[in-house]
């Protein structure tokens, strides 16, 4: 099953999105990596790395993030992984809440990482007025 990591500058946001996603797909492997170690607003490379490792499988891991520096720290966290794991972890630029829910549901349906990424990307459709 593809693992999911939610990276946010706020621990409350990351945990809240994880909670909502698990309501939709309780068997999903989701880790929240929000805020800093000292509970401030920001992101922490080590928290992200630990989150990746906690949900890692040979099926891969999808990382979703809230802001640009979250993506940058996720990229750095991936660099700390063993080289054979690095190519199985992918950052997806998509709506965080919608992407997390889609990823959670599809991962429990045993979709592969490419299928899940494509579905997440389809959540970026324009909103109706």
Coordinates of C-alpha atoms in Angstrom, one line a residue:
X1 CA 0.0 0.0 0.0
X2 CA 1.3 3.4 -0.9
X3 CA 2.1 5.5 2.1
X4 CA 1.1 9.2 2.5
X5 CA 2.9 12.0 4.2
X6 CA 1.2 15.3 5.0
X7 CA 3.6 18.2 5.4
X8 CA 2.2 21.5 6.8
X9 CA 3.6 24.4 8.7
X10 CA 1.0 23.7 11.3
X11 CA 0.9 20.5 13.3
X12 CA -2.9 21.1 13.8
X13 CA -3.5 21.3 10.1
X14 CA -1.5 18.2 9.3
X15 CA -3.2 16.2 12.1
X16 CA -6.6 17.5 11.1
X17 CA -6.2 16.5 7.5
X18 CA -4.9 13.1 8.6
X19 CA -8.0 12.7 10.8
X20 CA -10.4 13.6 8.0
X21 CA -8.6 11.3 5.5
X22 CA -8.7 8.4 7.9
X23 CA -12.4 8.9 8.3
X24 CA -12.7 8.2 4.5
X25 CA -10.1 5.4 4.4
X26 CA -9.4 4.0 7.9
X27 CA -6.8 1.5 6.6
X28 CA -4.6 4.1 4.9
X29 CA -1.0 4.5 6.0
X30 CA -0.8 8.3 6.7
X31 CA 1.8 10.3 8.7
X32 CA 1.4 13.9 9.6
X33 CA 4.6 16.0 9.7
X34 CA 3.4 19.4 10.7
X35 CA 5.2 22.2 12.6
X36 CA 8.6 22.1 14.2
X37 CA 9.9 19.9 17.0
X38 CA 9.3 22.7 19.5
X39 CA 5.7 23.1 18.3
X40 CA 6.2 26.3 16.4
X41 CA 4.8 27.1 12.9
X42 CA 7.3 25.8 10.3
X43 CA 8.5 22.5 9.0
X44 CA 11.2 20.2 10.1
X45 CA 13.3 18.0 7.8
X46 CA 13.8 15.3 10.5
X47 CA 10.0 15.2 11.3
X48 CA 9.4 14.7 7.5
X49 CA 12.0 12.0 7.3
X50 CA 10.6 10.1 10.2
X51 CA 7.1 10.4 8.7
X52 CA 8.3 9.0 5.4
X53 CA 10.0 6.1 7.2
X54 CA 6.9 5.4 9.3
X55 CA 4.7 4.8 6.2
X56 CA 7.3 3.6 3.7
X57 CA 6.8 0.4 1.7
X58 CA 8.0 -1.0 -1.6
X59 CA 4.8 0.5 -3.1
X60 CA 6.2 3.9 -2.4
X61 CA 5.2 7.1 -0.6
X62 CA 3.4 10.2 -1.7
X63 CA 4.2 13.5 0.0
X64 CA 1.6 16.4 -0.1
X65 CA 2.5 19.8 1.3
X66 CA 1.0 23.2 2.0
X67 CA 3.6 25.9 1.1
X68 CA 6.8 26.1 -0.9
X69 CA 9.2 25.7 2.0
X70 CA 7.4 22.6 3.0
X71 CA 8.2 21.2 -0.4
X72 CA 11.9 22.2 -0.1
X73 CA 12.2 20.5 3.3
X74 CA 10.4 17.4 1.9
X75 CA 13.0 17.3 -0.9
X76 CA 15.8 17.5 1.6
X77 CA 14.2 14.7 3.7
X78 CA 14.2 12.5 0.6
X79 CA 17.9 13.1 0.1
X80 CA 18.5 11.6 3.5
X81 CA 16.9 8.3 2.5
X82 CA 18.9 5.4 1.2
X83 CA 19.3 5.8 -2.5
X84 CA 17.1 2.7 -3.3
X85 CA 14.2 4.3 -1.3
X86 CA 14.6 7.8 -2.8
X87 CA 13.1 6.8 -6.2
X88 CA 10.0 5.4 -4.5
X89 CA 9.1 8.7 -2.7
X90 CA 7.3 11.4 -4.7
X91 CA 6.2 14.9 -3.9
X92 CA 2.9 15.8 -5.5
X93 CA 1.9 19.5 -5.9
X94 CA -1.8 19.5 -5.3
X95 CA -4.6 20.7 -3.1
X96 CA -3.6 19.4 0.3
X97 CA -7.0 18.4 1.8
X98 CA -8.5 17.0 -1.4
X99 CA -5.2 15.4 -2.4
X100 CA -4.9 13.7 0.9
X101 CA -8.4 12.3 0.8
X102 CA -8.0 11.0 -2.7
X103 CA -4.7 9.5 -1.9
X104 CA -6.0 7.8 1.2
X105 CA -9.0 6.2 -0.6
X106 CA -7.0 5.1 -3.6
X107 CA -4.2 3.7 -1.6
X108 CA -6.6 1.4 0.3
X109 CA -7.9 0.3 -3.1
X110 CA -4.3 -0.9 -3.8
X111 CA -3.8 1.6 -6.6
X112 CA -0.1 2.1 -7.5
X113 CA 1.7 5.4 -7.0
X114 CA 1.3 6.6 -10.6
X115 CA -2.5 5.9 -10.5
X116 CA -2.8 7.8 -7.2
X117 CA -0.7 10.7 -8.5
X118 CA -2.9 11.0 -11.6
X119 CA -6.1 11.0 -9.5
X120 CA -4.7 13.6 -7.1
X121 CA -3.8 15.8 -10.0
X122 CA -7.4 15.6 -11.3
X123 CA -8.5 17.2 -8.0
X124 CA -6.9 20.4 -9.3
X125 CA -9.8 21.1 -11.6
X126 CA -11.2 24.7 -11.6
X127 CA -13.9 25.3 -9.0
X128 CA -17.4 26.2 -10.1
X129 CA -18.5 29.8 -9.5

